[in-house]
């Protein structure tokens, strides 16, 4: 199936019975969360990428909010990344990502729910093109909490957990932030997060879903013009 984003006026490809389908956008960090979970758990699936600027009617019928990801499976539809990921983790028991320990599960939920305090300044820094150093410091201060909480190889302990995958997409994009600001994540301030990033890049699910800084940069450049190129990097003849 083509990776190109389907836009308004397109025809929805039929879904084969029993097959799981992910509605996604290649550069959406929230959809990437769900792709990471699918890959980690080795769940067979197909992907329909969507043009979020010119959304197809059939897409809005599946999610009136008009957002990705959406998971469709056996006539069942769920959306919102955290909901999709919990649904997949409970439905498919292999390689579980939700901690069995109730306290660890609660702590991870707290960190996940508070991560908007990281993503909000992250996007502000990008929009300021790195000119506002106070915004960059606001971003670093939000990350301090996660540096402090990361006392083991992963947020899940010695093994990956859902929280690792829920945070990862924004850390993958730190490379493009560094290009814009001229400053990489300070390893002396964030030694644990820096080591965690190195470990995350080694994970098979991350390797299967990662985009290079060049690809992220190309998409962000097109997004800034008001005409996002959802198919950046794809063969125009496919």
Coordinates of C-alpha atoms in Angstrom, one line a residue:
X1 CA 0.0 0.0 0.0
X2 CA 1.3 3.5 -0.9
X3 CA 2.7 5.7 1.9
X4 CA 1.4 8.8 0.2
X5 CA -1.1 10.9 2.2
X6 CA -4.7 10.6 1.0
X7 CA -6.6 13.9 0.7
X8 CA -10.1 15.1 0.3
X9 CA -11.9 13.5 -2.6
X10 CA -9.8 10.3 -2.3
X11 CA -11.4 6.8 -2.1
X12 CA -10.8 4.9 1.1
X13 CA -9.1 1.6 0.3
X14 CA -11.2 -1.4 1.5
X15 CA -10.1 -3.0 4.8
X16 CA -9.6 -6.8 4.7
X17 CA -11.5 -8.6 7.5
X18 CA -9.3 -9.4 10.5
X19 CA -6.6 -6.9 9.5
X20 CA -5.6 -4.0 11.8
X21 CA -5.3 -0.6 10.2
X22 CA -3.6 2.5 11.4
X23 CA -4.6 5.9 10.1
X24 CA -1.5 8.1 10.5
X25 CA 0.6 11.0 9.3
X26 CA 4.2 10.2 8.7
X27 CA 5.6 13.1 10.7
X28 CA 3.0 13.3 13.5
X29 CA 4.7 12.5 16.9
X30 CA 1.4 11.3 18.3
X31 CA 0.9 8.8 15.5
X32 CA 4.5 7.8 15.9
X33 CA 3.7 6.7 19.4
X34 CA 1.3 4.2 18.1
X35 CA 3.6 3.0 15.4
X36 CA 6.2 2.4 18.0
X37 CA 3.8 0.3 20.1
X38 CA 2.7 -1.7 17.0
X39 CA 6.3 -2.4 16.1
X40 CA 7.4 -3.2 19.6
X41 CA 4.6 -5.7 20.0
X42 CA 5.1 -7.2 16.5
X43 CA 1.5 -6.6 15.6
X44 CA 0.8 -7.0 11.8
X45 CA -0.9 -3.8 10.5
X46 CA -1.3 -1.7 7.5
X47 CA -1.1 2.1 7.3
X48 CA -3.2 4.7 5.6
X49 CA -1.5 8.1 5.7
X50 CA -3.8 11.1 5.7
X51 CA -3.4 14.7 4.4
X52 CA -4.3 16.7 7.6
X53 CA -4.6 19.9 5.6
X54 CA -7.2 18.6 3.2
X55 CA -8.9 15.8 5.2
X56 CA -11.0 13.2 3.4
X57 CA -14.7 13.0 4.4
X58 CA -14.2 9.3 5.2
X59 CA -11.5 10.2 7.6
X60 CA -13.7 12.6 9.5
X61 CA -16.4 10.0 9.7
X62 CA -14.0 7.8 11.6
X63 CA -12.8 10.5 13.9
X64 CA -14.8 13.7 14.0
X65 CA -11.9 15.4 15.8
X66 CA -9.9 15.0 12.5
X67 CA -6.7 13.8 14.3
X68 CA -4.4 10.9 14.0
X69 CA -3.7 8.2 15.1
X70 CA -6.8 6.1 14.6
X71 CA -6.8 2.3 15.0
X72 CA -9.4 0.3 13.2
X73 CA -9.8 -3.4 13.9
X74 CA -12.7 -5.8 13.3
X75 CA -15.2 -2.9 12.8
X76 CA -13.9 -1.3 16.0
X77 CA -12.4 2.2 15.9
X78 CA -10.4 4.0 18.6
X79 CA -8.5 7.2 18.5
X80 CA -6.2 9.4 20.6
X81 CA -2.7 8.1 20.9
X82 CA -2.8 7.1 24.6
X83 CA -6.1 5.4 24.1
X84 CA -4.9 3.5 21.0
X85 CA -1.8 2.4 22.7
X86 CA -3.5 1.1 25.8
X87 CA -6.1 -0.7 23.6
X88 CA -3.3 -2.4 21.7
X89 CA -1.3 -3.3 24.8
X90 CA -4.4 -4.9 26.4
X91 CA -5.6 -6.6 23.3
X92 CA -2.3 -8.1 22.2
X93 CA -0.5 -9.6 25.2
X94 CA 2.9 -10.1 23.7
X95 CA 5.7 -7.8 24.8
X96 CA 3.6 -5.9 27.4
X97 CA 4.4 -2.3 27.9
X98 CA 2.1 -1.4 30.9
X99 CA 3.9 -1.9 34.2
X100 CA 2.5 -4.7 36.4
X101 CA 3.5 -2.8 39.5
X102 CA 0.6 -0.5 40.3
X103 CA 2.9 2.2 41.9
X104 CA 5.2 2.3 38.9
X105 CA 2.1 2.4 36.6
X106 CA 0.8 5.4 38.6
X107 CA 4.2 7.2 38.5
X108 CA 4.4 6.7 34.7
X109 CA 0.9 8.1 34.3
X110 CA 1.9 11.2 36.2
X111 CA 4.9 11.7 34.0
X112 CA 3.0 11.1 30.8
X113 CA 0.2 13.4 31.8
X114 CA 2.6 16.2 32.7
X115 CA 4.6 15.9 29.5
X116 CA 2.7 18.8 27.9
X117 CA 4.9 21.0 30.0
X118 CA 7.8 19.8 27.8
X119 CA 6.0 19.8 24.4
X120 CA 4.6 23.3 24.8
X121 CA 7.9 25.1 25.1
X122 CA 9.4 22.7 22.6
X123 CA 7.2 24.1 19.9
X124 CA 7.6 27.6 21.1
X125 CA 11.4 27.3 20.7
X126 CA 10.9 26.0 17.1
X127 CA 8.5 28.9 16.3
X128 CA 11.0 31.4 17.7
X129 CA 13.7 29.9 15.6
X130 CA 15.9 29.7 18.7
X131 CA 16.0 33.5 19.1
X132 CA 14.3 33.5 22.5
X133 CA 16.8 32.0 25.0
X134 CA 14.3 32.3 27.8
X135 CA 12.0 29.8 25.9
X136 CA 14.9 27.4 25.6
X137 CA 15.6 27.6 29.3
X138 CA 11.9 27.0 29.9
X139 CA 12.1 23.9 27.8
X140 CA 15.2 22.7 29.8
X141 CA 13.6 23.3 33.1
X142 CA 10.6 21.2 32.0
X143 CA 13.1 18.4 31.1
X144 CA 14.8 18.6 34.5
X145 CA 11.9 16.7 36.0
X146 CA 12.4 13.8 33.6
X147 CA 16.2 13.8 34.1
X148 CA 15.6 13.4 37.9
X149 CA 13.0 10.6 37.5
X150 CA 15.2 8.6 35.1
X151 CA 17.2 6.5 37.6
X152 CA 17.3 3.3 35.6
X153 CA 18.1 2.4 32.0
X154 CA 14.5 3.1 30.9
X155 CA 11.5 4.8 32.4
X156 CA 10.1 1.3 32.8
X157 CA 13.2 0.1 34.7
X158 CA 15.5 -2.4 33.0
X159 CA 12.9 -2.8 30.3
X160 CA 11.0 -0.5 28.0
X161 CA 7.6 0.7 29.1
X162 CA 4.8 2.7 27.4
X163 CA 6.2 5.9 28.9
X164 CA 9.5 5.5 27.0
X165 CA 7.6 5.3 23.7
X166 CA 5.2 8.1 24.6
X167 CA 8.1 10.5 25.3
X168 CA 10.4 9.4 22.5
X169 CA 9.0 11.2 19.4
X170 CA 10.0 14.6 20.8
X171 CA 13.4 13.5 21.8
X172 CA 13.9 12.2 18.2
X173 CA 13.2 15.8 17.1
X174 CA 15.8 17.3 19.3
X175 CA 18.2 17.1 16.4
X176 CA 16.2 19.5 14.4
X177 CA 15.9 21.8 17.4
X178 CA 19.6 21.8 17.8
X179 CA 20.0 22.9 14.2
X180 CA 17.6 25.7 14.7
X181 CA 19.0 26.9 18.1
X182 CA 22.6 26.0 17.4
X183 CA 22.7 24.2 20.8
X184 CA 22.4 20.5 21.4
X185 CA 20.9 19.0 24.5
X186 CA 23.5 19.8 27.2
X187 CA 24.9 16.4 28.3
X188 CA 26.3 17.8 31.5
X189 CA 22.8 18.9 32.5
X190 CA 21.0 15.9 31.2
X191 CA 23.4 12.9 31.5
X192 CA 20.7 10.4 32.2
X193 CA 18.4 11.5 29.4
X194 CA 21.4 11.7 27.0
X195 CA 22.3 8.0 27.8
X196 CA 18.6 7.0 27.5
X197 CA 18.4 8.5 24.0
X198 CA 21.4 6.5 23.0
X199 CA 19.7 3.3 24.3
X200 CA 16.4 4.3 22.6
X201 CA 18.1 4.7 19.2
X202 CA 19.2 1.0 19.5
X203 CA 15.6 -0.3 19.9
X204 CA 14.2 -2.1 16.9
X205 CA 10.9 -0.3 17.1
X206 CA 12.6 3.1 17.1
X207 CA 14.8 2.1 14.1
X208 CA 11.7 1.1 12.2
X209 CA 9.9 4.4 12.8
X210 CA 12.7 7.0 13.0
X211 CA 13.2 9.8 10.5
X212 CA 16.5 11.6 10.0
X213 CA 17.0 15.2 11.0
X214 CA 17.0 16.1 7.3
X215 CA 13.6 14.6 6.8
X216 CA 12.2 16.3 9.9
X217 CA 13.7 19.5 8.8
X218 CA 12.2 19.2 5.3
X219 CA 8.8 18.6 6.6
X220 CA 9.0 21.4 9.2
X221 CA 10.1 23.8 6.4
X222 CA 7.1 22.9 4.3
X223 CA 4.8 23.2 7.3
X224 CA 6.1 26.7 8.0
X225 CA 4.9 27.8 4.5
X226 CA 1.3 26.8 5.3
X227 CA 1.5 24.0 2.7
X228 CA 2.8 20.9 4.5
X229 CA 4.5 18.3 2.2
X230 CA 3.2 15.1 3.8
X231 CA 4.9 13.1 1.1
X232 CA 8.4 14.6 1.5
X233 CA 11.0 12.0 0.8
X234 CA 8.7 9.6 -1.1
X235 CA 9.1 8.6 -4.7
X236 CA 6.9 10.9 -6.7
X237 CA 6.1 8.0 -9.1
X238 CA 4.7 5.7 -6.5

